[in-house]
Amino acid sequence: MIRFYLLESYQMELWCIWEISFLTFLVSRSFNDSALFWNVLSTNEHEQEAIENIISKHKKTGWQGEVKATTKKGDDVWLEMAVIPFSTTDEKSELLIIASEITERKVAQLEIDRLTEKSFEEKMSQQKIISSKIIENQEKEQNRIAKDVHDGIGQMLTGLKYNLESIDMKDVKKATSKIEHLKELTSNIIKGVRTATFNLTPPELTDHGIVPALTKLTQELARLTGKEIVLFNKTDFNQRMESLAEINIYRIVQEAVNNAIKYAESSHIIVSLSHSAKILSIVIDDNGKGFNPDKIKHVKTGDGGMGMTFMKERIKYIDGRLFITSEESKGTRITLNVPLNN
Ligand SMILES: Nc1ncnc2c1ncn2[C@@H]1O[C@H](COP(=O)(O)OP(=O)(O)OP(=O)(O)O)[C@@H](O)[C@H]1O
Ligand SMILES: [Mg+2]
């Protein structure tokens, strides 16, 4: 480490103290006008100019900062430089310039900055993939609904219209049997609408909050799948939360229950809710076959399901915590803890 202290009077009488390691010696020499300080510091013209600018701009006010310089050998070095003005007499003022080499520290700092930027960029691109997957998924969901409505409900409505038009009231017997058939068709249409839309945001959620919406979800899924899916509100939670928190909690539970239906092969799925003054905790348990959460393929590769990734994204978004515990043939437990800000 080379450290030097340099005294420059405005008359260009320069005093320079060089300190190398612990050995200090004094170079007491008068520089001639051409031997300018910045020329001593760097061999690079641009750097000399930059240092000159700093010194002339701040010689009255003082300055401290980092400057880059190039040695005679052509090596890049970083210097921490302080420009300190002081007056020795009323007429004469001098400038003390202290520069210490900080190349090692600076290189390490630049490397840290580079790595931070790199990991930030990686995070951003990861975030971009997730965002585009979310949009893609929404698009898929809309397509699914459009297809269900068009192919299923649309066809049935056409059938309903055709059948209604063909009823001949003069033939009472035939008309009666047609009406019976139409009743059945109408209940199928109602069922079709239910199936096509139960994944959408339920009105219960916006109107009445988490508990009524989850009650409806579990009842509806139990009815559609024939499985035992129950909700226990252990602490009679009935608070309203911010709408974004409510929708994200609802989606996480919906995904966890849907996964249990799809993969667990379990007889029971239990959603339990409990709360304290600060936290709402929801646990989704199944008694199914379980899985290894560490082996779930990551979103980065683009393969594998998106459900778990979305669950993690959503919980982060609402400042909550998500825990997944699962063991083969012992079932799965998904726990979400969400802060209650009231
Ligand atoms: N309750 C569960 N029981 C058993 N296996 C599960 C359970 N939940 C998740 N899994 C396993 O974890 C995998 C990943 O789930 P994830 O929800 O991320 O994707 P997915 O359900 O396959 O697809 P997507 O949610 O995008 O429709 C599933 O494919 C399944 O193998
Ligand atoms: Mg899933």
mmCIF file of C-alpha atoms and ligand atoms in Angstrom:
data_model
loop_
_atom_site.group_PDB
_atom_site.id
_atom_site.type_symbol
_atom_site.label_atom_id
_atom_site.label_comp_id
_atom_site.label_asym_id
_atom_site.label_seq_id
_atom_site.Cartn_x
_atom_site.Cartn_y
_atom_site.Cartn_z
ATOM 1 C CA MET A 1 0.000 0.000 0.000
ATOM 2 C CA ILE A 2 1.377 3.328 -1.039
ATOM 3 C CA ARG A 3 0.179 6.373 0.693
ATOM 4 C CA PHE A 4 1.306 9.862 -0.055
ATOM 5 C CA TYR A 5 0.568 13.222 1.317
ATOM 6 C CA LEU A 6 1.098 16.168 -0.895
ATOM 7 C CA LEU A 7 1.139 19.773 -0.066
ATOM 8 C CA GLU A 8 0.507 22.168 -2.850
ATOM 9 C CA SER A 9 0.720 25.851 -2.310
ATOM 10 C CA TYR A 10 -0.939 28.008 -4.844
ATOM 11 C CA GLN A 11 2.461 29.207 -5.917
ATOM 12 C CA MET A 12 3.176 25.704 -7.101
ATOM 13 C CA GLU A 13 5.648 25.023 -4.380
ATOM 14 C CA LEU A 14 4.939 21.433 -3.778
ATOM 15 C CA TRP A 15 5.826 19.403 -0.779
ATOM 16 C CA CYS A 16 5.327 15.791 -0.914
ATOM 17 C CA ILE A 17 5.602 13.169 1.757
ATOM 18 C CA TRP A 18 5.678 9.589 0.532
ATOM 19 C CA GLU A 19 4.922 6.839 2.898
ATOM 20 C CA ILE A 20 5.548 3.329 1.712
ATOM 21 C CA SER A 21 4.431 0.647 4.128
ATOM 22 C CA PHE A 22 5.800 1.822 7.414
ATOM 23 C CA LEU A 23 8.787 3.481 5.942
ATOM 24 C CA THR A 24 8.258 7.134 5.597
ATOM 25 C CA PHE A 25 10.528 9.451 3.811
ATOM 26 C CA LEU A 26 10.176 12.964 2.829
ATOM 27 C CA VAL A 27 10.560 14.202 -0.637
ATOM 28 C CA SER A 28 11.139 17.802 -0.188
ATOM 29 C CA ARG A 29 11.329 19.162 -3.588
ATOM 30 C CA SER A 30 10.060 22.074 -5.488
ATOM 31 C CA PHE A 31 8.158 20.929 -8.490
ATOM 32 C CA ASN A 32 8.578 23.065 -11.517
ATOM 33 C CA ASP A 33 5.455 24.355 -13.239
ATOM 34 C CA SER A 34 5.266 21.456 -15.632
ATOM 35 C CA ALA A 35 5.335 18.796 -12.927
ATOM 36 C CA LEU A 36 1.724 19.002 -11.967
ATOM 37 C CA PHE A 37 0.244 16.905 -9.204
ATOM 38 C CA TRP A 38 -2.223 15.066 -11.423
ATOM 39 C CA ASN A 39 0.625 14.134 -13.778
ATOM 40 C CA VAL A 40 2.373 12.539 -10.839
ATOM 41 C CA LEU A 41 -0.751 10.581 -9.916
ATOM 42 C CA SER A 42 -1.676 9.132 -13.272
ATOM 43 C CA THR A 43 -0.170 8.552 -16.685
ATOM 44 C CA ASN A 44 -3.552 8.544 -18.386
ATOM 45 C CA GLU A 45 -4.592 11.865 -19.901
ATOM 46 C CA HIS A 46 -8.313 11.533 -19.192
ATOM 47 C CA GLU A 47 -7.672 10.559 -15.600
ATOM 48 C CA GLN A 48 -5.231 13.448 -15.188
ATOM 49 C CA GLU A 49 -7.880 15.784 -16.517
ATOM 50 C CA ALA A 50 -10.523 14.354 -14.178
ATOM 51 C CA ILE A 51 -8.261 14.747 -11.146
ATOM 52 C CA GLU A 52 -7.279 18.250 -12.222
ATOM 53 C CA ASN A 53 -10.945 19.182 -12.521
ATOM 54 C CA ILE A 54 -11.713 17.855 -9.064
ATOM 55 C CA ILE A 55 -8.848 19.755 -7.497
ATOM 56 C CA SER A 56 -9.509 23.067 -9.211
ATOM 57 C CA LYS A 57 -13.236 22.843 -8.588
ATOM 58 C CA HIS A 58 -12.912 22.032 -4.893
ATOM 59 C CA LYS A 59 -9.680 23.739 -3.825
ATOM 60 C CA LYS A 60 -11.621 26.317 -1.791
ATOM 61 C CA THR A 61 -14.289 24.017 -0.359
ATOM 62 C CA GLY A 62 -12.436 20.716 0.009
ATOM 63 C CA TRP A 63 -13.368 17.295 -1.356
ATOM 64 C CA GLN A 64 -13.164 13.656 -0.551
ATOM 65 C CA GLY A 65 -13.782 10.732 -2.861
ATOM 66 C CA GLU A 66 -12.384 7.980 -5.025
ATOM 67 C CA VAL A 67 -10.395 8.491 -8.219
ATOM 68 C CA LYS A 68 -8.989 6.105 -10.721
ATOM 69 C CA ALA A 69 -5.381 6.381 -11.844
ATOM 70 C CA THR A 70 -2.872 4.540 -13.988
ATOM 71 C CA THR A 71 0.669 3.868 -12.811
ATOM 72 C CA LYS A 72 3.787 4.245 -14.952
ATOM 73 C CA LYS A 73 3.717 0.496 -15.461
ATOM 74 C CA GLY A 74 0.193 0.823 -16.871
ATOM 75 C CA ASP A 75 -1.571 -0.786 -13.910
ATOM 76 C CA ASP A 76 -5.026 0.476 -12.937
ATOM 77 C CA VAL A 77 -5.201 1.720 -9.377
ATOM 78 C CA TRP A 78 -7.915 3.299 -7.252
ATOM 79 C CA LEU A 79 -7.105 6.097 -4.836
ATOM 80 C CA GLU A 80 -9.081 7.536 -2.005
ATOM 81 C CA MET A 81 -8.300 11.225 -2.251
ATOM 82 C CA ALA A 82 -8.971 14.070 0.135
ATOM 83 C CA VAL A 83 -8.444 17.700 -0.875
ATOM 84 C CA ILE A 84 -8.124 19.881 2.218
ATOM 85 C CA PRO A 85 -7.657 23.660 1.887
ATOM 86 C CA PHE A 86 -6.090 25.591 4.726
ATOM 87 C CA SER A 87 -4.634 29.024 5.205
ATOM 88 C CA THR A 88 -1.167 29.370 6.628
ATOM 89 C CA THR A 89 -1.253 33.166 6.607
ATOM 90 C CA ASP A 90 -3.850 35.653 5.500
ATOM 91 C CA GLU A 91 -2.332 35.994 2.041
ATOM 92 C CA LYS A 92 -1.208 32.475 1.493
ATOM 93 C CA SER A 93 -3.385 29.428 1.370
ATOM 94 C CA GLU A 94 -2.239 25.913 0.851
ATOM 95 C CA LEU A 95 -3.841 22.729 -0.238
ATOM 96 C CA LEU A 96 -3.213 19.438 1.445
ATOM 97 C CA ILE A 97 -3.961 16.467 -0.731
ATOM 98 C CA ILE A 98 -3.984 13.039 0.827
ATOM 99 C CA ALA A 99 -4.314 10.028 -1.397
ATOM 100 C CA SER A 100 -4.235 6.420 -0.309
ATOM 101 C CA GLU A 101 -4.395 3.436 -2.550
ATOM 102 C CA ILE A 102 -7.585 1.391 -2.141
ATOM 103 C CA THR A 103 -7.363 -0.771 -5.279
ATOM 104 C CA GLU A 104 -7.972 -4.072 -3.490
ATOM 105 C CA ARG A 105 -10.990 -2.792 -1.592
ATOM 106 C CA LYS A 106 -12.385 -1.076 -4.674
ATOM 107 C CA VAL A 107 -11.977 -4.154 -6.880
ATOM 108 C CA ALA A 108 -13.776 -6.244 -4.234
ATOM 109 C CA GLN A 109 -16.534 -3.620 -4.016
ATOM 110 C CA LEU A 110 -16.926 -3.521 -7.805
ATOM 111 C CA GLU A 111 -17.162 -7.309 -7.829
ATOM 112 C CA ILE A 112 -19.857 -7.206 -5.120
ATOM 113 C CA ASP A 113 -21.749 -4.569 -7.147
ATOM 114 C CA ARG A 114 -21.468 -6.706 -10.264
ATOM 115 C CA LEU A 115 -22.708 -9.829 -8.458
ATOM 116 C CA THR A 116 -25.553 -7.896 -6.804
ATOM 117 C CA GLU A 117 -26.582 -6.542 -10.191
ATOM 118 C CA LYS A 118 -26.314 -10.025 -11.707
ATOM 119 C CA SER A 119 -28.460 -11.629 -9.013
ATOM 120 C CA PHE A 120 -30.931 -8.738 -9.318
ATOM 121 C CA GLU A 121 -31.139 -9.324 -13.063
ATOM 122 C CA GLU A 122 -31.579 -13.062 -12.496
ATOM 123 C CA LYS A 123 -34.364 -12.363 -10.005
ATOM 124 C CA MET A 124 -36.007 -9.975 -12.444
ATOM 125 C CA SER A 125 -35.894 -12.476 -15.268
ATOM 126 C CA GLN A 126 -37.253 -15.178 -12.930
ATOM 127 C CA GLN A 127 -40.026 -12.769 -11.961
ATOM 128 C CA LYS A 128 -40.712 -12.130 -15.646
ATOM 129 C CA ILE A 129 -41.076 -15.862 -16.318
ATOM 130 C CA ILE A 130 -43.494 -16.163 -13.400
ATOM 131 C CA SER A 131 -45.512 -13.115 -14.506
ATOM 132 C CA SER A 132 -45.777 -14.409 -18.049
ATOM 133 C CA LYS A 133 -46.802 -17.841 -16.712
ATOM 134 C CA ILE A 134 -49.503 -16.178 -14.603
ATOM 135 C CA ILE A 135 -50.819 -14.356 -17.671
ATOM 136 C CA GLU A 136 -50.538 -17.552 -19.728
ATOM 137 C CA ASN A 137 -52.493 -19.407 -17.045
ATOM 138 C CA GLN A 138 -55.190 -16.752 -16.930
ATOM 139 C CA GLU A 139 -55.433 -17.005 -20.693
ATOM 140 C CA LYS A 140 -55.718 -20.803 -20.449
ATOM 141 C CA GLU A 141 -58.410 -20.463 -17.804
ATOM 142 C CA GLN A 142 -60.379 -18.039 -19.984
ATOM 143 C CA ASN A 143 -60.049 -20.429 -22.924
ATOM 144 C CA ARG A 144 -61.276 -23.281 -20.742
ATOM 145 C CA ILE A 145 -64.317 -21.288 -19.677
ATOM 146 C CA ALA A 146 -65.006 -20.152 -23.257
ATOM 147 C CA LYS A 147 -64.755 -23.759 -24.447
ATOM 148 C CA ASP A 148 -66.976 -25.086 -21.628
ATOM 149 C CA VAL A 149 -69.563 -22.402 -22.256
ATOM 150 C CA HIS A 150 -69.490 -22.799 -26.021
ATOM 151 C CA ASP A 151 -69.311 -26.572 -26.346
ATOM 152 C CA GLY A 152 -71.224 -27.578 -23.264
ATOM 153 C CA ILE A 153 -73.674 -24.934 -22.199
ATOM 154 C CA GLY A 154 -74.092 -23.487 -25.699
ATOM 155 C CA GLN A 155 -74.974 -26.896 -27.169
ATOM 156 C CA MET A 156 -77.404 -27.613 -24.379
ATOM 157 C CA LEU A 157 -79.117 -24.243 -24.803
ATOM 158 C CA THR A 158 -79.471 -24.923 -28.540
ATOM 159 C CA GLY A 159 -81.030 -28.274 -27.654
ATOM 160 C CA LEU A 160 -83.328 -26.580 -25.160
ATOM 161 C CA LYS A 161 -84.512 -24.027 -27.741
ATOM 162 C CA TYR A 162 -85.027 -26.742 -30.396
ATOM 163 C CA ASN A 163 -87.003 -28.904 -27.975
ATOM 164 C CA LEU A 164 -89.136 -25.974 -26.788
ATOM 165 C CA GLU A 165 -89.978 -25.070 -30.385
ATOM 166 C CA SER A 166 -90.968 -28.618 -31.192
ATOM 167 C CA ILE A 167 -93.462 -28.987 -28.362
ATOM 168 C CA ASP A 168 -96.885 -29.587 -29.780
ATOM 169 C CA MET A 169 -99.470 -28.776 -27.126
ATOM 170 C CA LYS A 170 -102.128 -30.666 -29.066
ATOM 171 C CA ASP A 171 -100.303 -33.911 -28.366
ATOM 172 C CA VAL A 172 -100.377 -33.706 -24.568
ATOM 173 C CA LYS A 173 -98.700 -37.056 -23.941
ATOM 174 C CA LYS A 174 -95.714 -36.268 -26.157
ATOM 175 C CA ALA A 175 -95.531 -32.723 -24.819
ATOM 176 C CA THR A 176 -95.428 -33.995 -21.229
ATOM 177 C CA SER A 177 -92.536 -36.325 -21.931
ATOM 178 C CA LYS A 178 -90.677 -33.564 -23.764
ATOM 179 C CA ILE A 179 -91.141 -31.217 -20.817
ATOM 180 C CA GLU A 180 -89.726 -33.896 -18.501
ATOM 181 C CA HIS A 181 -86.708 -34.175 -20.789
ATOM 182 C CA LEU A 182 -86.358 -30.384 -20.828
ATOM 183 C CA LYS A 183 -86.324 -30.261 -17.030
ATOM 184 C CA GLU A 184 -83.422 -32.687 -17.039
ATOM 185 C CA LEU A 185 -81.650 -30.677 -19.729
ATOM 186 C CA THR A 186 -82.109 -27.484 -17.702
ATOM 187 C CA SER A 187 -80.536 -29.040 -14.598
ATOM 188 C CA ASN A 188 -77.634 -30.173 -16.754
ATOM 189 C CA ILE A 189 -77.198 -26.611 -17.981
ATOM 190 C CA ILE A 190 -77.178 -25.321 -14.398
ATOM 191 C CA LYS A 191 -74.585 -27.958 -13.504
ATOM 192 C CA GLY A 192 -72.545 -26.989 -16.581
ATOM 193 C CA VAL A 193 -72.553 -23.329 -15.599
ATOM 194 C CA ARG A 194 -71.466 -24.291 -12.082
ATOM 195 C CA THR A 195 -68.618 -26.470 -13.331
ATOM 196 C CA ALA A 196 -67.454 -23.854 -15.812
ATOM 197 C CA THR A 197 -67.422 -21.044 -13.277
ATOM 198 C CA PHE A 198 -66.610 -22.445 -9.858
ATOM 199 C CA ASN A 199 -62.924 -21.692 -10.392
ATOM 200 C CA LEU A 200 -63.662 -18.017 -10.929
ATOM 201 C CA THR A 201 -63.659 -15.561 -8.036
ATOM 202 C CA PRO A 202 -66.801 -16.435 -6.103
ATOM 203 C CA PRO A 203 -69.192 -13.620 -5.188
ATOM 204 C CA GLU A 204 -69.083 -14.877 -1.558
ATOM 205 C CA LEU A 205 -65.471 -13.754 -1.322
ATOM 206 C CA THR A 206 -66.059 -10.160 -2.388
ATOM 207 C CA ASP A 207 -69.366 -9.906 -0.542
ATOM 208 C CA HIS A 208 -68.669 -11.749 2.706
ATOM 209 C CA GLY A 209 -64.955 -12.599 2.973
ATOM 210 C CA ILE A 210 -62.721 -15.614 3.426
ATOM 211 C CA VAL A 211 -64.796 -17.937 5.586
ATOM 212 C CA PRO A 212 -68.056 -17.914 3.578
ATOM 213 C CA ALA A 213 -66.015 -18.259 0.348
ATOM 214 C CA LEU A 214 -64.016 -21.224 1.676
ATOM 215 C CA THR A 215 -67.197 -22.812 3.031
ATOM 216 C CA LYS A 216 -68.713 -22.580 -0.445
ATOM 217 C CA LEU A 217 -65.515 -23.864 -2.090
ATOM 218 C CA THR A 218 -65.247 -26.936 0.127
ATOM 219 C CA GLN A 219 -68.973 -27.727 -0.177
ATOM 220 C CA GLU A 220 -68.937 -27.343 -3.949
ATOM 221 C CA LEU A 221 -65.787 -29.434 -4.395
ATOM 222 C CA ALA A 222 -67.121 -32.116 -2.074
ATOM 223 C CA ARG A 223 -70.302 -32.257 -4.139
ATOM 224 C CA LEU A 224 -68.449 -32.376 -7.458
ATOM 225 C CA THR A 225 -65.885 -34.979 -6.400
ATOM 226 C CA GLY A 226 -67.843 -37.062 -3.906
ATOM 227 C CA LYS A 227 -64.948 -36.730 -1.434
ATOM 228 C CA GLU A 228 -65.178 -35.701 2.187
ATOM 229 C CA ILE A 229 -63.925 -32.118 2.106
ATOM 230 C CA VAL A 230 -64.640 -30.137 5.267
ATOM 231 C CA LEU A 231 -63.862 -26.746 6.725
ATOM 232 C CA PHE A 232 -63.284 -26.182 10.456
ATOM 233 C CA ASN A 233 -63.341 -22.618 11.654
ATOM 234 C CA LYS A 234 -61.743 -23.371 15.020
ATOM 235 C CA THR A 235 -61.670 -19.821 16.388
ATOM 236 C CA ASP A 236 -64.790 -18.458 14.669
ATOM 237 C CA PHE A 237 -62.761 -16.183 12.472
ATOM 238 C CA ASN A 238 -65.028 -13.724 10.710
ATOM 239 C CA GLN A 239 -62.869 -10.663 9.986
ATOM 240 C CA ARG A 240 -62.665 -8.953 6.626
ATOM 241 C CA MET A 241 -59.199 -8.404 5.225
ATOM 242 C CA GLU A 242 -57.794 -6.354 2.358
ATOM 243 C CA SER A 243 -59.318 -7.633 -0.863
ATOM 244 C CA LEU A 244 -55.910 -8.602 -2.290
ATOM 245 C CA ALA A 245 -55.108 -10.610 0.836
ATOM 246 C CA GLU A 246 -58.495 -12.322 0.660
ATOM 247 C CA ILE A 247 -58.199 -13.271 -3.003
ATOM 248 C CA ASN A 248 -54.641 -14.583 -2.582
ATOM 249 C CA ILE A 249 -55.537 -16.640 0.492
ATOM 250 C CA TYR A 250 -58.537 -18.040 -1.357
ATOM 251 C CA ARG A 251 -56.425 -19.007 -4.388
ATOM 252 C CA ILE A 252 -53.759 -20.710 -2.246
ATOM 253 C CA VAL A 253 -56.336 -22.795 -0.394
ATOM 254 C CA GLN A 254 -58.113 -23.570 -3.681
ATOM 255 C CA GLU A 255 -54.847 -24.786 -5.233
ATOM 256 C CA ALA A 256 -53.931 -26.861 -2.174
ATOM 257 C CA VAL A 257 -57.357 -28.508 -2.097
ATOM 258 C CA ASN A 258 -57.336 -29.070 -5.874
ATOM 259 C CA ASN A 259 -53.898 -30.705 -5.613
ATOM 260 C CA ALA A 260 -55.147 -32.955 -2.824
ATOM 261 C CA ILE A 261 -58.127 -33.935 -4.985
ATOM 262 C CA LYS A 262 -55.939 -34.553 -8.043
ATOM 263 C CA TYR A 263 -52.974 -36.376 -6.528
ATOM 264 C CA ALA A 264 -53.424 -37.438 -2.927
ATOM 265 C CA GLU A 265 -55.908 -40.276 -3.523
ATOM 266 C CA SER A 266 -57.154 -39.496 -0.035
ATOM 267 C CA SER A 267 -60.557 -40.059 1.515
ATOM 268 C CA HIS A 268 -60.494 -36.842 3.553
ATOM 269 C CA ILE A 269 -59.399 -33.291 2.952
ATOM 270 C CA ILE A 270 -59.635 -30.976 5.942
ATOM 271 C CA VAL A 271 -59.246 -27.209 5.860
ATOM 272 C CA SER A 272 -58.840 -25.728 9.354
ATOM 273 C CA LEU A 273 -58.778 -22.079 10.201
ATOM 274 C CA SER A 274 -57.585 -20.441 13.414
ATOM 275 C CA HIS A 275 -56.471 -16.985 14.363
ATOM 276 C CA SER A 276 -54.770 -14.919 17.045
ATOM 277 C CA ALA A 277 -54.645 -11.118 17.329
ATOM 278 C CA LYS A 278 -51.879 -10.936 14.730
ATOM 279 C CA ILE A 279 -52.036 -14.035 12.568
ATOM 280 C CA LEU A 280 -54.553 -15.991 10.561
ATOM 281 C CA SER A 281 -53.474 -19.577 10.089
ATOM 282 C CA ILE A 282 -55.011 -21.970 7.583
ATOM 283 C CA VAL A 283 -54.021 -25.634 7.372
ATOM 284 C CA ILE A 284 -54.987 -27.965 4.536
ATOM 285 C CA ASP A 285 -54.556 -31.625 5.424
ATOM 286 C CA ASP A 286 -55.077 -34.723 3.368
ATOM 287 C CA ASN A 287 -54.552 -38.350 4.365
ATOM 288 C CA GLY A 288 -53.306 -39.363 0.935
ATOM 289 C CA LYS A 289 -50.163 -40.731 -0.633
ATOM 290 C CA GLY A 290 -47.925 -37.713 -0.045
ATOM 291 C CA PHE A 291 -44.962 -36.577 -2.113
ATOM 292 C CA ASN A 292 -41.468 -35.158 -1.802
ATOM 293 C CA PRO A 293 -41.731 -31.335 -1.993
ATOM 294 C CA ASP A 294 -37.976 -31.042 -2.733
ATOM 295 C CA LYS A 295 -38.425 -32.994 -5.949
ATOM 296 C CA ILE A 296 -41.018 -30.675 -7.443
ATOM 297 C CA LYS A 297 -39.689 -29.358 -10.726
ATOM 298 C CA HIS A 298 -38.875 -25.708 -10.720
ATOM 299 C CA VAL A 299 -40.584 -23.035 -12.766
ATOM 300 C CA LYS A 300 -37.194 -22.092 -14.263
ATOM 301 C CA THR A 301 -37.205 -25.154 -16.492
ATOM 302 C CA GLY A 302 -40.751 -24.476 -17.650
ATOM 303 C CA ASP A 303 -41.885 -28.064 -17.065
ATOM 304 C CA GLY A 304 -43.881 -29.369 -14.135
ATOM 305 C CA GLY A 305 -46.937 -27.728 -12.637
ATOM 306 C CA MET A 306 -47.236 -24.082 -11.770
ATOM 307 C CA GLY A 307 -49.513 -24.470 -8.757
ATOM 308 C CA MET A 308 -46.842 -24.651 -6.051
ATOM 309 C CA THR A 309 -44.849 -21.795 -7.576
ATOM 310 C CA PHE A 310 -47.942 -19.599 -7.692
ATOM 311 C CA MET A 311 -48.771 -20.502 -4.090
ATOM 312 C CA LYS A 312 -45.290 -19.359 -3.024
ATOM 313 C CA GLU A 313 -45.534 -16.179 -5.092
ATOM 314 C CA ARG A 314 -48.944 -15.341 -3.688
ATOM 315 C CA ILE A 315 -47.912 -15.871 -0.055
ATOM 316 C CA LYS A 316 -44.853 -13.652 -0.562
ATOM 317 C CA TYR A 317 -47.081 -10.996 -2.068
ATOM 318 C CA ILE A 318 -49.228 -10.806 1.060
ATOM 319 C CA ASP A 319 -46.256 -11.044 3.481
ATOM 320 C CA GLY A 320 -47.269 -14.440 4.778
ATOM 321 C CA ARG A 321 -45.433 -17.729 5.273
ATOM 322 C CA LEU A 322 -46.132 -21.054 3.619
ATOM 323 C CA PHE A 323 -45.051 -24.455 4.917
ATOM 324 C CA ILE A 324 -45.347 -27.674 2.968
ATOM 325 C CA THR A 325 -44.900 -30.916 4.863
ATOM 326 C CA SER A 326 -45.482 -34.169 3.113
ATOM 327 C CA GLU A 327 -44.307 -37.689 3.510
ATOM 328 C CA GLU A 328 -44.936 -40.635 1.269
ATOM 329 C CA SER A 329 -48.079 -42.549 2.282
ATOM 330 C CA LYS A 330 -48.570 -40.247 5.280
ATOM 331 C CA GLY A 331 -50.406 -37.396 3.596
ATOM 332 C CA THR A 332 -49.723 -33.745 3.013
ATOM 333 C CA ARG A 333 -50.098 -30.644 5.159
ATOM 334 C CA ILE A 334 -50.011 -27.148 3.703
ATOM 335 C CA THR A 335 -49.921 -24.375 6.292
ATOM 336 C CA LEU A 336 -50.290 -20.708 5.534
ATOM 337 C CA ASN A 337 -49.834 -17.973 8.097
ATOM 338 C CA VAL A 338 -50.931 -14.495 7.148
ATOM 339 C CA PRO A 339 -50.552 -11.308 9.193
ATOM 340 C CA LEU A 340 -53.756 -9.638 10.326
ATOM 341 C CA ASN A 341 -53.321 -5.872 10.193
ATOM 342 C CA ASN A 342 -56.149 -4.473 12.202
HETATM 343 N N1 LIG B 1 -51.622 -33.111 -1.775
HETATM 344 C C1 LIG B 1 -50.774 -33.721 -2.612
HETATM 345 N N2 LIG B 1 -50.617 -35.072 -2.549
HETATM 346 C C2 LIG B 1 -49.748 -35.703 -3.383
HETATM 347 N N3 LIG B 1 -48.992 -35.082 -4.313
HETATM 348 C C3 LIG B 1 -49.096 -33.749 -4.421
HETATM 349 C C4 LIG B 1 -49.981 -32.990 -3.587
HETATM 350 N N4 LIG B 1 -49.847 -31.691 -3.898
HETATM 351 C C5 LIG B 1 -48.936 -31.632 -4.890
HETATM 352 N N5 LIG B 1 -48.486 -32.864 -5.221
HETATM 353 C C6 LIG B 1 -47.440 -33.179 -6.215
HETATM 354 O O1 LIG B 1 -46.734 -31.981 -6.511
HETATM 355 C C7 LIG B 1 -46.737 -31.740 -7.902
HETATM 356 C C8 LIG B 1 -46.709 -30.274 -8.189
HETATM 357 O O2 LIG B 1 -47.914 -29.637 -7.845
HETATM 358 P P1 LIG B 1 -48.294 -28.287 -8.585
HETATM 359 O O3 LIG B 1 -49.572 -27.817 -8.000
HETATM 360 O O4 LIG B 1 -47.124 -27.384 -8.521
HETATM 361 O O5 LIG B 1 -48.459 -28.727 -10.083
HETATM 362 P P2 LIG B 1 -49.670 -29.474 -10.801
HETATM 363 O O6 LIG B 1 -50.855 -29.548 -9.863
HETATM 364 O O7 LIG B 1 -49.158 -30.744 -11.356
HETATM 365 O O8 LIG B 1 -50.018 -28.490 -11.990
HETATM 366 P P3 LIG B 1 -50.904 -27.168 -11.921
HETATM 367 O O9 LIG B 1 -51.064 -26.808 -10.472
HETATM 368 O O10 LIG B 1 -50.094 -26.142 -12.660
HETATM 369 O O11 LIG B 1 -52.187 -27.491 -12.558
HETATM 370 C C9 LIG B 1 -47.950 -32.489 -8.436
HETATM 371 O O12 LIG B 1 -47.770 -32.839 -9.775
HETATM 372 C C10 LIG B 1 -48.006 -33.692 -7.517
HETATM 373 O O13 LIG B 1 -47.141 -34.695 -7.977
HETATM 374 MG MG MG B 2 -51.592 -27.908 -8.823
#
